[in-house]
Coordinates of C-alpha atoms and ligand atoms in Angstrom, one line a residue:
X1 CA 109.7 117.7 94.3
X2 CA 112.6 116.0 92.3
X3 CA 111.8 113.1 90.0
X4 CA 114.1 110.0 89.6
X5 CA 111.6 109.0 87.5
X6 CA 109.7 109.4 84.0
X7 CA 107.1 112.4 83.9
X8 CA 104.4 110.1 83.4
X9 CA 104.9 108.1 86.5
X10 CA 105.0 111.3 88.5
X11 CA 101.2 111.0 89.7
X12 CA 101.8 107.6 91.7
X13 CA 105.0 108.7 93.0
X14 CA 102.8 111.6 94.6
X15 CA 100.2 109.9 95.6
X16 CA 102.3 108.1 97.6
X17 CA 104.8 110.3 98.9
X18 CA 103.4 113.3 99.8
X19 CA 106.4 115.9 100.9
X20 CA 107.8 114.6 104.4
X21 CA 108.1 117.3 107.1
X22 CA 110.6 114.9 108.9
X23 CA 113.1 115.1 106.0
X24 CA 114.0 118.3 106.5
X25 CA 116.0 118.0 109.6
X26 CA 119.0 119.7 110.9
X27 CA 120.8 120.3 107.8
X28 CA 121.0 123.4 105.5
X29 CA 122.1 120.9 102.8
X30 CA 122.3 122.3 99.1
X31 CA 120.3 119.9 96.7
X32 CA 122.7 117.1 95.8
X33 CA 123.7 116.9 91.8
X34 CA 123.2 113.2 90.2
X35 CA 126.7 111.1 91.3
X36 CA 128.1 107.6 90.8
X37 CA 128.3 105.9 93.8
X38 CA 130.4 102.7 93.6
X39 CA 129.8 100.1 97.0
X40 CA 133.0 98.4 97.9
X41 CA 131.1 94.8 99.3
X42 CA 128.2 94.8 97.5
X43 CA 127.3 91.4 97.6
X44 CA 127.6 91.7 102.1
X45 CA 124.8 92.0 104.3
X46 CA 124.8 95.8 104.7
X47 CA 124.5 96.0 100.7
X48 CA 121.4 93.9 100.8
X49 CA 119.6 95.1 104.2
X50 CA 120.3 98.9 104.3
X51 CA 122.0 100.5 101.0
X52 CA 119.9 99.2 98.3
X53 CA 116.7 98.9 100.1
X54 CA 117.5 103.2 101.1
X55 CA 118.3 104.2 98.0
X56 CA 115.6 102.9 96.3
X57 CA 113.4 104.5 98.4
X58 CA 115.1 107.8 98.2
X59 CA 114.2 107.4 94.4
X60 CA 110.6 106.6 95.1
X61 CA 110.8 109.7 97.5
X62 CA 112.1 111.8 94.8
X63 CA 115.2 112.3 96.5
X64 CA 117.6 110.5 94.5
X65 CA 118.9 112.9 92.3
X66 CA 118.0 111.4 88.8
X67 CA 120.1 110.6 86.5
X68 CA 122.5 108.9 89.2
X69 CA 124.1 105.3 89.1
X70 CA 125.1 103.0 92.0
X71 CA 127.8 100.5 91.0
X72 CA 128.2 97.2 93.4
X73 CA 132.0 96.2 93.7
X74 CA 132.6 92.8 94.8
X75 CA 134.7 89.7 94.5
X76 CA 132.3 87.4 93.4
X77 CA 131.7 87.0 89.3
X78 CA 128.2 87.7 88.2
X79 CA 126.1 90.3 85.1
X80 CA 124.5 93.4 85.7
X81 CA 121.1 91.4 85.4
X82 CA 121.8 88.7 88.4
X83 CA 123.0 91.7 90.6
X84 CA 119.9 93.8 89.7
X85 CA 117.6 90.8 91.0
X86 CA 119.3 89.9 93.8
X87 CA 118.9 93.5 95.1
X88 CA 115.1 93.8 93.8
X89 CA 114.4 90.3 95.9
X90 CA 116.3 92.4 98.9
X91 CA 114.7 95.5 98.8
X92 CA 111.1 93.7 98.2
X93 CA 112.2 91.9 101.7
X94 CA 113.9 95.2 103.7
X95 CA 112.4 98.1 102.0
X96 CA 110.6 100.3 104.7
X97 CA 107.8 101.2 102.2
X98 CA 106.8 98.3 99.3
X99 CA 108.1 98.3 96.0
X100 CA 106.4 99.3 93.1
X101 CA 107.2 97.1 90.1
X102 CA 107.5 99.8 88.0
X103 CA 110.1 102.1 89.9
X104 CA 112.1 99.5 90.6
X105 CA 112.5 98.4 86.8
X106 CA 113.4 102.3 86.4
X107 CA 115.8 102.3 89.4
X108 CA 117.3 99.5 88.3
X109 CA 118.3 100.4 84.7
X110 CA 121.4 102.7 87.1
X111 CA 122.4 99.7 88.9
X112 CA 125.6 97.6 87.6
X113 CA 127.6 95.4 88.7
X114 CA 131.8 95.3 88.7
X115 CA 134.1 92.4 89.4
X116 CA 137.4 92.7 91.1
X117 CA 139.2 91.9 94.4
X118 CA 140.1 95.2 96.3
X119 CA 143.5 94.4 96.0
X120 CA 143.9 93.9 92.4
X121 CA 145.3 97.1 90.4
X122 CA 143.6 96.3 87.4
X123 CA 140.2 96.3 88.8
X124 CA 140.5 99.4 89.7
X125 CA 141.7 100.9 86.2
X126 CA 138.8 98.8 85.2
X127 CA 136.6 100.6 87.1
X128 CA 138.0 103.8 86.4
X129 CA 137.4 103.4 82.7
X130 CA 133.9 102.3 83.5
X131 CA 133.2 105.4 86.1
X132 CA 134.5 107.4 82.7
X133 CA 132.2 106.1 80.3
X134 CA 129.2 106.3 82.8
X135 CA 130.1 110.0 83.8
X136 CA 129.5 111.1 80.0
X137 CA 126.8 109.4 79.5
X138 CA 124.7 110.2 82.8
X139 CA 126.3 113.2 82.3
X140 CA 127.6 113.2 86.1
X141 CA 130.0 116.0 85.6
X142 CA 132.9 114.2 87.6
X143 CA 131.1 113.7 91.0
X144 CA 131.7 110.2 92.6
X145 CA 131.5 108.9 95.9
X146 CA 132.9 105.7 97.2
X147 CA 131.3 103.9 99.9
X148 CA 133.7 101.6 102.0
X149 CA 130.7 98.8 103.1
X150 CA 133.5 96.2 102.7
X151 CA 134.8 93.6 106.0
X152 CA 137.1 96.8 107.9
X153 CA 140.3 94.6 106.7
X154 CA 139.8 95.4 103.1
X155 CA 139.1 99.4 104.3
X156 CA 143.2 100.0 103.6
X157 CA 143.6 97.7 100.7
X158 CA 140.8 99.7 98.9
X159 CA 142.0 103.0 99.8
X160 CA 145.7 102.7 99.0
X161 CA 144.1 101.3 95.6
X162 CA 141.5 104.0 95.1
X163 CA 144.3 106.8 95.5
X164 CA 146.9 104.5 93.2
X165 CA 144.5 104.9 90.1
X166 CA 144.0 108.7 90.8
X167 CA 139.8 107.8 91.4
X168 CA 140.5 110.0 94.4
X169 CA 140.8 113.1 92.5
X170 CA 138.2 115.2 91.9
X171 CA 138.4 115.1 88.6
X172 CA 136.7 117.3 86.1
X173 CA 135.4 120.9 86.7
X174 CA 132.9 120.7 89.8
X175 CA 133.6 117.1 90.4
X176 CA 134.4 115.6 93.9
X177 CA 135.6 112.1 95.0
X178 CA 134.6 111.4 98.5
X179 CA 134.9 108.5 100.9
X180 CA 132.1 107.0 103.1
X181 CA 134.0 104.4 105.5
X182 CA 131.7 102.3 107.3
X183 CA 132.1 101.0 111.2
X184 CA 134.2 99.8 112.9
X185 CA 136.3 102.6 112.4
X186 CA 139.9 100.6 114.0
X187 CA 139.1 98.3 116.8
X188 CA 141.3 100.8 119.5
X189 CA 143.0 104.1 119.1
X190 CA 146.1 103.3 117.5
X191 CA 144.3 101.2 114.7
X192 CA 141.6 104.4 114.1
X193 CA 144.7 106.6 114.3
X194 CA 146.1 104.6 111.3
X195 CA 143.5 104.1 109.1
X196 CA 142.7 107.9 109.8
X197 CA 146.6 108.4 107.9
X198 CA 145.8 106.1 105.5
X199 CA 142.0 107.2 104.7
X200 CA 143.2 111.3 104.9
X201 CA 146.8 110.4 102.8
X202 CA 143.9 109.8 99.8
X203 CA 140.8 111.8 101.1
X204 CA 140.9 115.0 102.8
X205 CA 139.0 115.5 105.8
X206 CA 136.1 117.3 104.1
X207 CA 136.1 114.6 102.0
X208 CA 136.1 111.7 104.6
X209 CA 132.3 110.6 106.0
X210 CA 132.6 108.3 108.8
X211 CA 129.4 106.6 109.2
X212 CA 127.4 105.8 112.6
X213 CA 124.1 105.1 111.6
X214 CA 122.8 106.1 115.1
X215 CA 123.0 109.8 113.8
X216 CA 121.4 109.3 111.0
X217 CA 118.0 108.3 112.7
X218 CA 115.5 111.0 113.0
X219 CA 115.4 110.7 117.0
X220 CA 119.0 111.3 117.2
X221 CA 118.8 114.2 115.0
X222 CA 115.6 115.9 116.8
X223 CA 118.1 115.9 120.2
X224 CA 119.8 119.3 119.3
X225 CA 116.2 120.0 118.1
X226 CA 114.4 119.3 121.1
X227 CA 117.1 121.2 123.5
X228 CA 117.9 124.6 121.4
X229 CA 114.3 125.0 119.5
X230 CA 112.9 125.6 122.5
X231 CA 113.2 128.2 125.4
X232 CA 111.9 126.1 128.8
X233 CA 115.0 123.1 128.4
X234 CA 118.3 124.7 127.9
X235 CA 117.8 126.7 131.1
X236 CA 117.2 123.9 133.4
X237 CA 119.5 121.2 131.3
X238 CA 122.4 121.3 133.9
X239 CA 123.9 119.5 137.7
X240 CA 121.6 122.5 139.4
X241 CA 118.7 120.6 137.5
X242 CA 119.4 117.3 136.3
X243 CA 120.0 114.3 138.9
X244 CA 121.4 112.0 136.4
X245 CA 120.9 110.7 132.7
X246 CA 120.6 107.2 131.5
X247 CA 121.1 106.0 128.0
X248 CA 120.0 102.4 127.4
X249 CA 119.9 100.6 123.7
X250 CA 118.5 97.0 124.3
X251 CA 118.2 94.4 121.6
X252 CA 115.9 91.2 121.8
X253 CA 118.5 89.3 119.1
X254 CA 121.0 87.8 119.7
X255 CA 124.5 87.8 117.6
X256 CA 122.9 86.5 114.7
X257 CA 125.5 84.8 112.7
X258 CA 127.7 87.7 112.9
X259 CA 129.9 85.9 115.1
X260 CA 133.6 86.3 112.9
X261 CA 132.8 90.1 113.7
X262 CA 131.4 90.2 117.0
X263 CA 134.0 87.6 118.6
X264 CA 137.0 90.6 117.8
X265 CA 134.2 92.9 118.9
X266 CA 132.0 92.5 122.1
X267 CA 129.1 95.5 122.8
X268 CA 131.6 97.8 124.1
X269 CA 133.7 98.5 120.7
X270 CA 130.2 97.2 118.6
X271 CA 127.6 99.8 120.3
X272 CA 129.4 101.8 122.9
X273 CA 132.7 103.5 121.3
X274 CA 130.1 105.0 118.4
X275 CA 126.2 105.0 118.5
X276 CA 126.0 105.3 122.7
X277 CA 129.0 107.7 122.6
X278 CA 127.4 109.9 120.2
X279 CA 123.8 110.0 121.5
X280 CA 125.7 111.4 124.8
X281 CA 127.4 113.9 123.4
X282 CA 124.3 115.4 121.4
X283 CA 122.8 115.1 125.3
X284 CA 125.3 116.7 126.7
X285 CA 127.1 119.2 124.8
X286 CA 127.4 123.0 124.6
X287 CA 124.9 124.3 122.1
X288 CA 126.9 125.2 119.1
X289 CA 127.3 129.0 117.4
X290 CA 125.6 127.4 114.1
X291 CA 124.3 124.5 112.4
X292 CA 127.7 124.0 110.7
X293 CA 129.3 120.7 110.6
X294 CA 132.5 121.7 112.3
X295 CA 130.3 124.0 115.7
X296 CA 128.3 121.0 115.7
X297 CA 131.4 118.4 115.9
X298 CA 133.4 120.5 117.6
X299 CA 130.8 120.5 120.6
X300 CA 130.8 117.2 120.8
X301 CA 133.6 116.6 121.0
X302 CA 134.6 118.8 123.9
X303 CA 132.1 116.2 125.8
X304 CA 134.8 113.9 124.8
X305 CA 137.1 115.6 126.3
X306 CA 135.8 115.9 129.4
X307 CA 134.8 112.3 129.7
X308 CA 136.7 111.7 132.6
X309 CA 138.6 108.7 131.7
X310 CA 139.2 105.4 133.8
X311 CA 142.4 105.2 135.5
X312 CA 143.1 101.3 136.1
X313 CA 141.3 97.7 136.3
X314 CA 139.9 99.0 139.6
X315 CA 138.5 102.0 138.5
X316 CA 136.6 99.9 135.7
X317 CA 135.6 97.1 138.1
X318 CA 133.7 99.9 139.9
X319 CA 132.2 101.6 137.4
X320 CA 132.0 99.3 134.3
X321 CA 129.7 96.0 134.4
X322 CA 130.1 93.3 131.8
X323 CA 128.0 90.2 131.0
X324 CA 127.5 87.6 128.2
X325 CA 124.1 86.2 127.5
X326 CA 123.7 82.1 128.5
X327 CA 120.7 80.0 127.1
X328 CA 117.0 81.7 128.6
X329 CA 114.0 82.4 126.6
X330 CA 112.6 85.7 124.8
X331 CA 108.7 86.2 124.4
X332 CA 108.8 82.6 125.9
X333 CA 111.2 81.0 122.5
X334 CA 113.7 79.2 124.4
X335 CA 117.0 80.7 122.6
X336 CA 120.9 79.4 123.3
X337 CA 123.7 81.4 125.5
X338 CA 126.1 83.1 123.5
X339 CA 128.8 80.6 123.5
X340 CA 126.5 77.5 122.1
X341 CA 126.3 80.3 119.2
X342 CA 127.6 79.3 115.4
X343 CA 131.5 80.2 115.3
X344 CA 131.8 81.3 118.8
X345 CA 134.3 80.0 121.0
X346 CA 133.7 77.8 123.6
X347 CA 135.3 79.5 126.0
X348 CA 134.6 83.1 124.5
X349 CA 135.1 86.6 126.8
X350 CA 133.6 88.3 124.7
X351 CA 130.7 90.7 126.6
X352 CA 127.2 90.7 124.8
X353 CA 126.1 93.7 127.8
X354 CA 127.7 96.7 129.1
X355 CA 126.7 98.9 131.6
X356 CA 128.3 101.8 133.0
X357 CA 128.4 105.1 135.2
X358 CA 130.0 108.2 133.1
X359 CA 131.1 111.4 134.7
X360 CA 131.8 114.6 132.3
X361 CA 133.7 116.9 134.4
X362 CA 132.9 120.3 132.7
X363 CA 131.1 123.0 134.5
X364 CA 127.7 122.0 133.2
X365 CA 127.6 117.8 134.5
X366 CA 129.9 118.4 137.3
X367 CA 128.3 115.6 139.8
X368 CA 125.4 114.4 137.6
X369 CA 126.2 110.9 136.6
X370 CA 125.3 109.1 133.3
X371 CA 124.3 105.4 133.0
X372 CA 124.9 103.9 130.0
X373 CA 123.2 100.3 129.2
X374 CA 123.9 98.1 126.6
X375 CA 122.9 94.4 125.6
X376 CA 121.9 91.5 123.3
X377 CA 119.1 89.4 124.0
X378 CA 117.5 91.6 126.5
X379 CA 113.6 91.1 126.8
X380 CA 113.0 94.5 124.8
X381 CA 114.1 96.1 121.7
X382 CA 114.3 100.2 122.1
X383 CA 117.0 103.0 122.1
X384 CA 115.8 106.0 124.6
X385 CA 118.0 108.5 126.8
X386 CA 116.0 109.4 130.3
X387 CA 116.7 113.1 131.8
X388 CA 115.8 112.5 135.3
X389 CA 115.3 115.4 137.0
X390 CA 116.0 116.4 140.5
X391 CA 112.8 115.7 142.8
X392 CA 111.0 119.2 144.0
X393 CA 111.7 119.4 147.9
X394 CA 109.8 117.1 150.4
X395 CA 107.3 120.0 151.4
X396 CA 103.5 119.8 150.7
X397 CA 102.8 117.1 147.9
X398 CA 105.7 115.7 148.2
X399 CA 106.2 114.2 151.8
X400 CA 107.4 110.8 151.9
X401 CA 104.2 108.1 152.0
X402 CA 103.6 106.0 156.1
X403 CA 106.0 103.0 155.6
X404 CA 107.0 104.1 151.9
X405 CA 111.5 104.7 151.5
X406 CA 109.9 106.7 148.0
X407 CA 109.5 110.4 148.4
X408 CA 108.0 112.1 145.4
X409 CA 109.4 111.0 142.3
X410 CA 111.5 112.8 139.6
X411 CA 110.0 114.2 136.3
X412 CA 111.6 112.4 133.3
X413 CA 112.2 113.2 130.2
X414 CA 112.6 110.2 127.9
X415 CA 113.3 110.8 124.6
X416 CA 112.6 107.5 122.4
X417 CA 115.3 107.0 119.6
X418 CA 113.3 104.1 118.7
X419 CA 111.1 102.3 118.2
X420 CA 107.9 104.5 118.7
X421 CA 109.8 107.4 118.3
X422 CA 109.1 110.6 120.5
X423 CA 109.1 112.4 123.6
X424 CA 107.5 111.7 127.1
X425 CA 107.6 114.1 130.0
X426 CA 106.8 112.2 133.7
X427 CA 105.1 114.4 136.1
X428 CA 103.0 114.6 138.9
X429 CA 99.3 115.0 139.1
X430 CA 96.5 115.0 141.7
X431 CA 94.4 112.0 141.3
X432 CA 90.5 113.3 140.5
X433 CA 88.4 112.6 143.8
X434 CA 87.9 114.2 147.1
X435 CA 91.4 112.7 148.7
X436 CA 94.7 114.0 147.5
X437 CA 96.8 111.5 146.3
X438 CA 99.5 112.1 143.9
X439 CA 100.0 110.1 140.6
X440 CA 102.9 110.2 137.9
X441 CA 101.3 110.9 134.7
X442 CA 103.0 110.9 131.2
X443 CA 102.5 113.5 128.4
X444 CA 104.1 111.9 125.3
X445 CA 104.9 113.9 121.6
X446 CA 104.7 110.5 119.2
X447 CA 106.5 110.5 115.5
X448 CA 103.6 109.1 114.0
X449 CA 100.5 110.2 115.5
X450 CA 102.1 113.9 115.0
X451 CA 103.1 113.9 111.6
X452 CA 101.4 111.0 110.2
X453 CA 104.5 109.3 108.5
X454 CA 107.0 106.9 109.3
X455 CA 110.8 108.1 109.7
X456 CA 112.7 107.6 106.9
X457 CA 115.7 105.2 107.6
X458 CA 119.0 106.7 109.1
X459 CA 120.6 105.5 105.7
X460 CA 118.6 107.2 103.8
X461 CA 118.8 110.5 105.3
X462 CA 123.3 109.8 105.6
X463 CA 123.2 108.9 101.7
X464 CA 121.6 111.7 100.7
X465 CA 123.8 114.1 103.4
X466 CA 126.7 112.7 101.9
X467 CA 125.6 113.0 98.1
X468 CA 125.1 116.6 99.0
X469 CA 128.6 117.3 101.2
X470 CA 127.1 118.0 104.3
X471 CA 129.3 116.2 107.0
X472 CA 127.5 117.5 109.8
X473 CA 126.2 113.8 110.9
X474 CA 129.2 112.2 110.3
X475 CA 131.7 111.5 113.1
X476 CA 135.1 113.6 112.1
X477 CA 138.7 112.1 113.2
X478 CA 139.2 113.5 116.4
X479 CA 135.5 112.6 117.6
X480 CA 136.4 109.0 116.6
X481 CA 139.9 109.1 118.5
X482 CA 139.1 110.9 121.5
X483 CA 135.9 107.9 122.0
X484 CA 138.9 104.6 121.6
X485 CA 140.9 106.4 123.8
X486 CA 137.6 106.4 126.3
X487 CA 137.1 103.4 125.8
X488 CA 140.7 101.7 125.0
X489 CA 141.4 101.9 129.1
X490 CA 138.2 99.3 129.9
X491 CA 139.3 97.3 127.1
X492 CA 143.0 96.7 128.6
X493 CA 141.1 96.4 132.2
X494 CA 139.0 93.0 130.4
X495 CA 141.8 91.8 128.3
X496 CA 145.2 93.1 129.0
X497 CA 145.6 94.4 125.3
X498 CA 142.8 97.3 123.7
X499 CA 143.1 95.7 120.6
X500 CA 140.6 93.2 119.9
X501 CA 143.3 90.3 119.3
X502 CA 143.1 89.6 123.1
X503 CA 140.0 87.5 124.2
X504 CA 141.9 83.8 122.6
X505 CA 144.8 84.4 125.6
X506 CA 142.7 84.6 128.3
X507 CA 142.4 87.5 131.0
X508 CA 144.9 89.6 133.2
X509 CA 144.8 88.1 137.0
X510 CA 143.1 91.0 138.3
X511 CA 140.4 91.9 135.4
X512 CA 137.0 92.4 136.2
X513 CA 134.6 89.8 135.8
X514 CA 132.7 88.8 132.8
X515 CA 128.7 87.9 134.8
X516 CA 126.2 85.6 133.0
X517 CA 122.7 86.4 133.0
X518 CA 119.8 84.5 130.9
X519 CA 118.8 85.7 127.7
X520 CA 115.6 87.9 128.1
X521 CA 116.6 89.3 131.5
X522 CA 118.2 92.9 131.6
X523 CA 121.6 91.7 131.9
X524 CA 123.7 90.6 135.6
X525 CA 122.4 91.6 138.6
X526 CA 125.7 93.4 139.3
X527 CA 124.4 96.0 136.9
X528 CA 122.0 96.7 138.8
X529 CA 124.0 97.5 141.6
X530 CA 125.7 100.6 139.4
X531 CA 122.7 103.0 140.1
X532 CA 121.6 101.4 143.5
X533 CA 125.3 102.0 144.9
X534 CA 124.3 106.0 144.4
X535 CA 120.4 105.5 145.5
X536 CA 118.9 105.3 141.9
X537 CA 117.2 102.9 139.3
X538 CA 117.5 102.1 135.8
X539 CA 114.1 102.7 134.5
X540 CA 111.9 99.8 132.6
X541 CA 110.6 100.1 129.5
Ligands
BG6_601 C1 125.0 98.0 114.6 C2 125.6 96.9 115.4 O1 126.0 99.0 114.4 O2 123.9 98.5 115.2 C3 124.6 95.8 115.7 O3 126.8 96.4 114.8 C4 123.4 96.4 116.2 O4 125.2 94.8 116.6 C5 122.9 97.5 115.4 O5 122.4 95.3 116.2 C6 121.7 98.2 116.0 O6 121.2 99.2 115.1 P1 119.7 99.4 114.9 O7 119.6 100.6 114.0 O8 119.2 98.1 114.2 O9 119.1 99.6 116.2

């Protein structure tokens, strides 16, 4: 185990860490070398919530390679010391495991602060001299990674500044400067297209890690896992097999004072253009040669390609449902509609739900539709993908039931991305006692119970990928284009324009609608309808 701590603390650090087998993952990673990482937007929300809180509990891990520094780049003016508390009070609040006084007094002594605006030259040089002095003495050998955690408007200002000062360049001997550019990546295809120039004119693609958290978490990683570790589910994980696949991610909250962000937003470009569209293609792609980043990417993004797209409003209106939540009430807490929201527009289109019917028209999913579910203030939290299978023929056990319309029912495969992460397989049983009457029963793998620790967080696991250059779970360029051009043809059906700019001029004349439904129900009743139309169900959790 690697200590980012003094020998002498090395007995608690074990005691409470004892080595993790869910860290070791897909990834044939090399161990990463002690880096500076400097966070453009480090006094912002993701700073406080996810960064900090993940590396600090890399370095109580052990995983942090010692000797590392984190620099916070932001606009407002404060010391070293102010910064260091304000992260220790927002780690103790959104650390997954508690902080120890002591580590985070040692973790802390490699955490600074710089002031600048991103658009200011001089901060820049400023920071250059700072990275210099830092490099010799943490002796960091010229490895620094910047990570872009910035509003997405700043993304081009920082970059075109990063590359003027030269902090793009590798630098000394066995040095690397590499980019982590947080989402949204564009808000449609020609914006992504653009800031792809803009981020690869400074950054090479090996260079360039464009985060989706979704990949990061330990569910989404066990996927490929789960489908090409073992023998009995590749065979049967095709149309012959398969009757269709959903993929729901439901949220209890609602927009939370994110509201600047979500009203040029909506689910769709928030939720469906990255994190669904990702868990789909690690559902649904080839298996790759290797475990190398470009097989692995290059897989999915044939799925991409064969998304078949939507030709016009019509086409949408059929297979695409959209809502926005109004007022209702979650675990019985009465809660307002989304408009009633802080800095949302009375009036606001934006969607808070999506649902939709996929096809992939490849040999393997020819026929076998997928249902993909989105939504705020639904009555659940949870992320899971169901594999419904096809139902065995109505012989024997399976006859349909005296005034029953249900035949059998299908085995399922769910696998949980969270929370209670794991694996559940739905089939039938006998029921014990002298009649025969058949039962669905579950058999369900849990995380926890199996390996008796929690996950670490999908941050943790991307920090450490990206310290170490493996960009394996990291969407590349054309996996982020070909998903906006997917998704660019609802987004002119809604609005009339794919860019994010449209929702303040109203609607085209013949664009779908944009359905209610209450806050802690599972979105419009029209969403429904998408699997009823073909005979099927979305399935409760
Ligand atoms: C983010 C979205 O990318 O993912 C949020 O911007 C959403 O709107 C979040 O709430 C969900 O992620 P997680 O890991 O909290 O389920």
């Amino acid at each position: 185990m690697r200590l980012a701590f003094p020998v002498e603390m090395a007995p608690l650090l074990l005691m409470q860490t004892a080595s993790n087998p869910l860290r070791e993952g897909l990834s044939n990673r090399p161990q990463p070398k002690p880096c500076a990482l400097v966070i453009f937007g480090a006094t912002g929300d993701l700073t406080h919530r996810k960064l900090v809180p993940a590396l600090y509990n890399l370095a109580a891990d052990g995983d942090l390679p010692p000797g590392s520094v984190i620099i916070g780049f932001a606009r407002r003016d404060k010391p070293d010391d102010v910064f260091r508390k304000e992260m220790e009070e927002a780690t103790k609040k959104f650390s997954r495991q508690p902080v120890q006084q002591e580590l985070w007094d040692h973790f802390a002594q490699n955490l600074f602060y710089h002031r600048s605006e991103f658009d200011k030259d001089e901060g820049y040089t400023a920071l250059a001299e700072r990275l210099d002095q830092l490099d010799k003495e943490h002796n960091l050998g010229g490895r620094r990674m910047f990570y872009l955690a910035a509003g997405p408007e700043q993304f081009e200002p920082i970059i075109s500044r990063l590359k003027k000062s030269g902090l793009n360049n590798p630098g000394a001997e066995g040095g690397w400067a590499r980019a982590v550019v947080e989402k949204p990546f564009g808000t449609d295809l020609a914006s992504a297209r653009h800031l792809n120039e803009v981020v690869n004119d400074a950054f090479p693609e090996t260079s360039t890690y464009r985060i989706d958290h979704f990949l990061g978490k330990e569910t989404a990683q066990n996927i490929m896992v789960l489908r090409f570790a073992n023998a009995i589910f590749e065979p049967i994980w095709n149309s012959r097999y398969i009757d269709h696949i959903e993929i729901t991610a439901a949220e209890t909250l609602g927009v939370e004072g994110r509201a600047g962000y979500y009203e040029t937003s909506g689910a769709l470009r928030d939720m469906v253009q990255n994190h669904l569209i990702q868990l789909l293609t690690l559902v649904c792609m080839e298996p790759p040669t290797d475990l190398g980043a470009d097989s692995v990417r290059g897989e999915k993004v044939k799925v991409l390609r064969s998304l078949r797209p939507f030709k016009n409003a019509d086409d949408v209106k059929q297979h695409v449902v959209r809502g926005q939540y109004a007022a209702g009430a979650i675990n019985g807490q009465a809660v307002p509609g989304y408009r009633e929201e802080q800095n949302v527009k009375p009036g606001s289109m934006t969607e808070t739900f999506v649902a939709m019917r996929v096809l992939i028209d490849n040999w393997r999913w020819s026929g076998v539709p997928i249902y993909v579910r989105v939504g705020k203030r639904l009555p659940k939290n949870g992320a899971e993908i169901s594999i419904f299978f096809k139902q065995a023929p109505s012989v024997l056990f399976n006859q349909q039931a005296p005034g029953s319309d249900e035949v059998g029912a299908n085995n399922v495969l769910v696998i949980r991305i969270q929370p209670d992460e794991g694996v559940s397989l739905r089939m039938q049983s006998k029921l014990p006692g002298a009649a025969l009457r058949v039962e669905p029963v579950k058999m369900d793998f849990q995380y926890g119970a199996s390996f008796g620790k929690a996950s670490p967080e999908a941050y943790e696991r991307l920090l450490l990928d990206a310290m170490s250059g493996d960009p394996t779970l990291f969407a590349r360029r054309d996996e982020v284009e070909e998903a906006w051009q997917f998704v660019d043809t609802i987004e002119q059906a809604w609005h009339g324009t794919t860019d994010g700019t449209a929702t303040a001029n109203g609607k085209p004349a013949d664009a779908p609608t944009l359905y209610g439904y209450a806050a802690g129900s599972w979105g419009p009743a029209e969403a429904d309808d998408l699997p009823e139309q073909d005979g099927r169900k979305w399935r409760r959790f």
